[in-house]
Short mmCIF file of C-alpha atoms in Angstrom, two decimals:
data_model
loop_
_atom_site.label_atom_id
_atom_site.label_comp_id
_atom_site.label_asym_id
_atom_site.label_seq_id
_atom_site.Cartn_x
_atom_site.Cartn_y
_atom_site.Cartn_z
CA UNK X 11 8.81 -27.01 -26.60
CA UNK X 12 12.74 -27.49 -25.62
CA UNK X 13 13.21 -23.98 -26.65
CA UNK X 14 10.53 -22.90 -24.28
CA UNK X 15 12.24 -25.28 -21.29
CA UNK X 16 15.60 -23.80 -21.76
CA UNK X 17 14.18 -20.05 -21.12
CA UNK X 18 11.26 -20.42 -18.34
CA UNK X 19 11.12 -24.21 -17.03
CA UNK X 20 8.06 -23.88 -15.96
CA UNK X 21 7.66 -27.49 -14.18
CA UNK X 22 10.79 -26.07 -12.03
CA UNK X 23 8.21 -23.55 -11.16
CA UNK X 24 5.78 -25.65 -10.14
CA UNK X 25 7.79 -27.57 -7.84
CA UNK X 26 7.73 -24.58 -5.63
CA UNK X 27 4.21 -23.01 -6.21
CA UNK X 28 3.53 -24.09 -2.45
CA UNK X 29 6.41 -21.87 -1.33
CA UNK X 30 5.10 -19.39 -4.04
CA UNK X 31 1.58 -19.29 -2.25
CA UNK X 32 2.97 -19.10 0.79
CA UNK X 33 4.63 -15.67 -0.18
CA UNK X 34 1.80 -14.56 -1.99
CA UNK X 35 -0.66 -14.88 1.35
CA UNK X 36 2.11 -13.20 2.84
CA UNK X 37 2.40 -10.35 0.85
CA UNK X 38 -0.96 -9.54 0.62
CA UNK X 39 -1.97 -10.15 4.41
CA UNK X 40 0.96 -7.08 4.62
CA UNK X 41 -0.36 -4.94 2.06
CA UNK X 42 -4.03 -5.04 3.21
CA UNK X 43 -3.19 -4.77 6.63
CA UNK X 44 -0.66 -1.39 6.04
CA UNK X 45 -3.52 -0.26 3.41
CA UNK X 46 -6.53 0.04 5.79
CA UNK X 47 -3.51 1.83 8.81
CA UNK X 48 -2.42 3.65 6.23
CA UNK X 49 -5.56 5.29 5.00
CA UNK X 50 -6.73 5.85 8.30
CA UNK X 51 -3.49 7.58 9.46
CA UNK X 52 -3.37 9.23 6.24
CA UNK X 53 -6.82 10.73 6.47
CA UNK X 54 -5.39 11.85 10.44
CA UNK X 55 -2.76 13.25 8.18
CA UNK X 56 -4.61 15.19 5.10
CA UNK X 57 -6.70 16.88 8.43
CA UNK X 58 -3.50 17.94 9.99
CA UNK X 59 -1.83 19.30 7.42
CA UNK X 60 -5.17 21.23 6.57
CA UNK X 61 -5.23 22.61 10.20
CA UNK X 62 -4.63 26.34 10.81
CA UNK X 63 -3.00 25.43 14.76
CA UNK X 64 1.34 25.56 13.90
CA UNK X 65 1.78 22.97 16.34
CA UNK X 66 -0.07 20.69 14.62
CA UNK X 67 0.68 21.28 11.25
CA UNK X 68 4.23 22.10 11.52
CA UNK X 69 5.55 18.74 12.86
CA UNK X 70 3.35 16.42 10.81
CA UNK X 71 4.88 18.29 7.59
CA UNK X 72 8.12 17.62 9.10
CA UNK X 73 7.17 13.99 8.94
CA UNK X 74 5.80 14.12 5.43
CA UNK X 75 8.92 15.71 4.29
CA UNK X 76 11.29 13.27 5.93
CA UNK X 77 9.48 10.17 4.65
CA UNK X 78 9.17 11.68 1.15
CA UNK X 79 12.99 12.33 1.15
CA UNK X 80 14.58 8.99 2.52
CA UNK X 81 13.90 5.56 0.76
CA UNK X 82 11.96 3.30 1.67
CA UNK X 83 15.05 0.49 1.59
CA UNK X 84 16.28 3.03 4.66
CA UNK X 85 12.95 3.49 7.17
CA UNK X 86 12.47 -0.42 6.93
CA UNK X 87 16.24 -0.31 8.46
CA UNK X 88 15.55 2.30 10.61
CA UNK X 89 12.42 0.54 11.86
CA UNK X 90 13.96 -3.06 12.15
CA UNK X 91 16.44 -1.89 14.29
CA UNK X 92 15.40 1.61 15.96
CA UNK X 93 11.64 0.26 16.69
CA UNK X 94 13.16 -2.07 19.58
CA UNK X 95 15.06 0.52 21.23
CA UNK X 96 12.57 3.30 21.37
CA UNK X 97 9.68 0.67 22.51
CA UNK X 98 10.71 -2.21 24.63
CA UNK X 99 7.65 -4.27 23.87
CA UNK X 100 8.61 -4.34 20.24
CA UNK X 101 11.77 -6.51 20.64
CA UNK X 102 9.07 -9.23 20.84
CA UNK X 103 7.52 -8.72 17.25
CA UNK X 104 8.39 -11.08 14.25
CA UNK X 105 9.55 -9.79 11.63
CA UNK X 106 6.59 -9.11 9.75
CA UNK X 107 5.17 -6.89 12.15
CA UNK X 108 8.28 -4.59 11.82
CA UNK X 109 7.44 -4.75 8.09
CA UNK X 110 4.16 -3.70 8.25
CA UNK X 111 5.19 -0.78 10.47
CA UNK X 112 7.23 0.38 8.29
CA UNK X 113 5.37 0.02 5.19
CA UNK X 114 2.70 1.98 7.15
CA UNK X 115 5.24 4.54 8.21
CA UNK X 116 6.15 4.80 4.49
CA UNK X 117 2.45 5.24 3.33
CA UNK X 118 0.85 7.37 5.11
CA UNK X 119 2.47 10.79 4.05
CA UNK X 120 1.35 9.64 0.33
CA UNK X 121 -2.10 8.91 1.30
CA UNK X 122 -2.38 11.89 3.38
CA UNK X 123 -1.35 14.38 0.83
CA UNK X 124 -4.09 12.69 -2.29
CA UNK X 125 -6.80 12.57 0.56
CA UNK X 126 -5.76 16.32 1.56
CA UNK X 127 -6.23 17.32 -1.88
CA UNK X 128 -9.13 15.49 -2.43
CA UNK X 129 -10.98 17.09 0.91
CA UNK X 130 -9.77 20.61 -1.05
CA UNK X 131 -11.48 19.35 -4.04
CA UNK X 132 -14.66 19.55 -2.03
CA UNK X 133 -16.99 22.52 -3.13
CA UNK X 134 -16.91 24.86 -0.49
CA UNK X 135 -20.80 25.62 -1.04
CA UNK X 136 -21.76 21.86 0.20
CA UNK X 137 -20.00 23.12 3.29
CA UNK X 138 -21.00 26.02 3.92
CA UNK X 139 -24.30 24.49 3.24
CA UNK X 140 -24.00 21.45 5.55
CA UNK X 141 -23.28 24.11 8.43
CA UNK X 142 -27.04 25.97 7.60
CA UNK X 143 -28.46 23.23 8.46
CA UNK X 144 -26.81 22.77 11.70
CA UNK X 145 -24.11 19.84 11.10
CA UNK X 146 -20.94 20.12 13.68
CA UNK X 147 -17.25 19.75 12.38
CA UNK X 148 -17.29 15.83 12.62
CA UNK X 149 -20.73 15.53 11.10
CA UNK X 150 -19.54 17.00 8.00
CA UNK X 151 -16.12 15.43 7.24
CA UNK X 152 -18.57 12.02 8.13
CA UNK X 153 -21.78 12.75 5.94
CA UNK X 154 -20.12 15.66 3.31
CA UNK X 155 -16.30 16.18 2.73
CA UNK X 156 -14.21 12.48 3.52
CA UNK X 157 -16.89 10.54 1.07
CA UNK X 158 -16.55 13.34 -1.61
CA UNK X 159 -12.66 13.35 -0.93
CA UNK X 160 -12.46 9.04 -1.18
CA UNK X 161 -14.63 9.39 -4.46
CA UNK X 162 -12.30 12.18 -5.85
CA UNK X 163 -9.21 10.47 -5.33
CA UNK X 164 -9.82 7.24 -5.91
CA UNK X 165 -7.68 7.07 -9.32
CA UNK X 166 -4.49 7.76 -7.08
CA UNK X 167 -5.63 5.86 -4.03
CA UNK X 168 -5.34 2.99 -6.07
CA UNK X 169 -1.90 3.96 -8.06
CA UNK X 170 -0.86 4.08 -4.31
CA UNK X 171 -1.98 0.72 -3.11
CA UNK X 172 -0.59 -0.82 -6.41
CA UNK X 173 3.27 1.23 -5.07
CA UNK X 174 2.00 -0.09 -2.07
CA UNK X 175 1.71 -4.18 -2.84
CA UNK X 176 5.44 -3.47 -4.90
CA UNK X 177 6.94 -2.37 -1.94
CA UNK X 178 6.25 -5.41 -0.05
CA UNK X 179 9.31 -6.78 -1.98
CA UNK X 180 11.59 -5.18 0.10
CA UNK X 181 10.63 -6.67 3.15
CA UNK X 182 12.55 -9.42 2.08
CA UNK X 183 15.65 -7.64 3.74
CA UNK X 184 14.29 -8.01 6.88
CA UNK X 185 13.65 -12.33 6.27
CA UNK X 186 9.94 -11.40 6.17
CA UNK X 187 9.07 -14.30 3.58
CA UNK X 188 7.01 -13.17 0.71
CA UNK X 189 6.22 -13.20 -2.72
CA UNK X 190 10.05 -11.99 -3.94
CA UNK X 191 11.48 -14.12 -1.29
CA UNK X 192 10.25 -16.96 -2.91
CA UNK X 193 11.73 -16.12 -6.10
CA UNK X 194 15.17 -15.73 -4.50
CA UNK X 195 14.52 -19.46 -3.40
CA UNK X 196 14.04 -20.74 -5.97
CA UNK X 197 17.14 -18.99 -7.71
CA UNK X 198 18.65 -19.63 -4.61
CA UNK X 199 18.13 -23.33 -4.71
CA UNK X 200 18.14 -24.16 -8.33
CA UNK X 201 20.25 -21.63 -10.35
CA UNK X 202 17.19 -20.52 -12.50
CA UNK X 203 16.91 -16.49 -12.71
CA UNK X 204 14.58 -16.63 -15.90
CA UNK X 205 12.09 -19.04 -13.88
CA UNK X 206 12.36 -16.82 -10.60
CA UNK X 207 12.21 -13.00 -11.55
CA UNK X 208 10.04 -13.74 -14.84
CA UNK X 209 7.26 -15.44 -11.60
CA UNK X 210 8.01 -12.64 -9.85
CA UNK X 211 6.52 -10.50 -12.62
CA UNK X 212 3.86 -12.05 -13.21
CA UNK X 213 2.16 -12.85 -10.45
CA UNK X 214 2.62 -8.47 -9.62
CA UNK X 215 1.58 -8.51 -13.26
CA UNK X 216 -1.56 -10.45 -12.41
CA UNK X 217 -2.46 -8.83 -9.07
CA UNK X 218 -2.14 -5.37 -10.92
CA UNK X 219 -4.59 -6.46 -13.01
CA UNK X 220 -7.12 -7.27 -10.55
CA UNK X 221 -6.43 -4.22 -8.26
CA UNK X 222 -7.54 -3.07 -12.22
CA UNK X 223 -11.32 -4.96 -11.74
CA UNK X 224 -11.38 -3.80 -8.58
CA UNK X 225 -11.30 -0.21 -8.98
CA UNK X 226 -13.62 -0.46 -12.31
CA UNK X 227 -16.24 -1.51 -9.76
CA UNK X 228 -15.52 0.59 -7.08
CA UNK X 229 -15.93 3.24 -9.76
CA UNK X 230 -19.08 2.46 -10.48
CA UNK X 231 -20.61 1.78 -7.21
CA UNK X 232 -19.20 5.42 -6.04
CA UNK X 233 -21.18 6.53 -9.38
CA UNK X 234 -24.56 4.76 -8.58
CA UNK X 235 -27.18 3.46 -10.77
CA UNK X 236 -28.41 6.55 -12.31
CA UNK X 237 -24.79 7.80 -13.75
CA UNK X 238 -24.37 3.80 -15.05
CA UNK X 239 -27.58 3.23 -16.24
CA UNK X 240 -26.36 7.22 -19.00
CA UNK X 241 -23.39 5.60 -19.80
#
């Protein structure tokens, strides 16, 4: 076991699976909260950039193209430190509230483009058919096109929110302490990279794999019992 000690230590590691949890709450309570802004925005998004009216499509493809273009490591800066000046009531927000703004920022443009492409996946027949019977505009994204679209795309829904929980990692710029920042303590305090960045990886390794479990079941609730009970 010495040779095992000498690469990951893992009782160093222990010593600091407090701070470790403490990161981890962190960096999910971030993720979850940007997911469910982002996918609402995004869906405000996928509709806008679907709309035939310039002056609403126009500038929110200007903001698509901007966020796809610039890193992420730059709109967290540009939030941080812009945020404040353009709103006065944000120089009052902790730093993980500028995090989450930007992550949600960062999103949004990738969630609205796979939900725009999954509302064009929708047959246009159900649509056509769901105004026969007398359904408004609203009544049919509700009942007909946004549940087909979710269903659709739910493969790279969840390769986003996976990018998504990753990127939280870079909040650490900002002193927003989460699940990398308490790596970088512990290399920080103790000198041990292999006992740091190899924790780091695994516990994105492990939530990966139950974002994995997740979306199995998701799968095959969207499919229902009929399609399960074929396979």
């Amino acid at each position: 076991m010495t040779w095992l000690l000498d690469f990951y230590n893992y009782r160093i590691v222990a010593q600091y699976l407090g701070r470790f949890a403490e990161g981890l709450g962190n960096t999910l309570t971030a993720a979850g909260i940007s997911l469910v802004l982002s996918l609402l925005l995004g869906t405000l998004v996928a509709l806008a950039l679907l709309s035939k009216r310039d002056a609403l499509n126009r500038p929110v493809a200007a903001y698509v193209a901007f966020i796809r273009a610039t890193p992420l490591l730059v709109q967290i800066y540009l939030v941080y430190y812009g945020l404040p000046a353009l709103l006065p009531f944000a120089k009052s927000w902790n730093d993980m509230y500028f995090g989450i703004a930007a992550l949600v920022i960062n999103s949004t443009p990738y969630m609205g483009e796979i939900i725009r492409a999954g509302i064009e996946s929708v047959p246009r027949g159900q649509i056509e058919g769901a105004k026969a019977v007398g359904m408004n505009y609203s009544q049919r994204l509700r009942h007909i096109v946004l549940p087909q679209a979710f269903a659709n795309t739910l493969p790279p829904l969840l390769g986003q929110t996976a990018v998504l929980i990753k990127d939280t990692s870079l909040l650490s710029i900002i002193t927003v302490f989460e699940f990398t920042s308490a790596g970088i303590l512990l290399n920080s305090e103790r000198v041990k990279p292999n006992e740091s960045f190899l924790t780091i990886a695994l516990g994105y390794l492990l939530i990966y794999v139950v974002i994995l479990i997740l979306s199995h079941g998701v799968k095959q609730w969207l499919a229902g019992p009929a399609w399960n009970a074929q396979g």
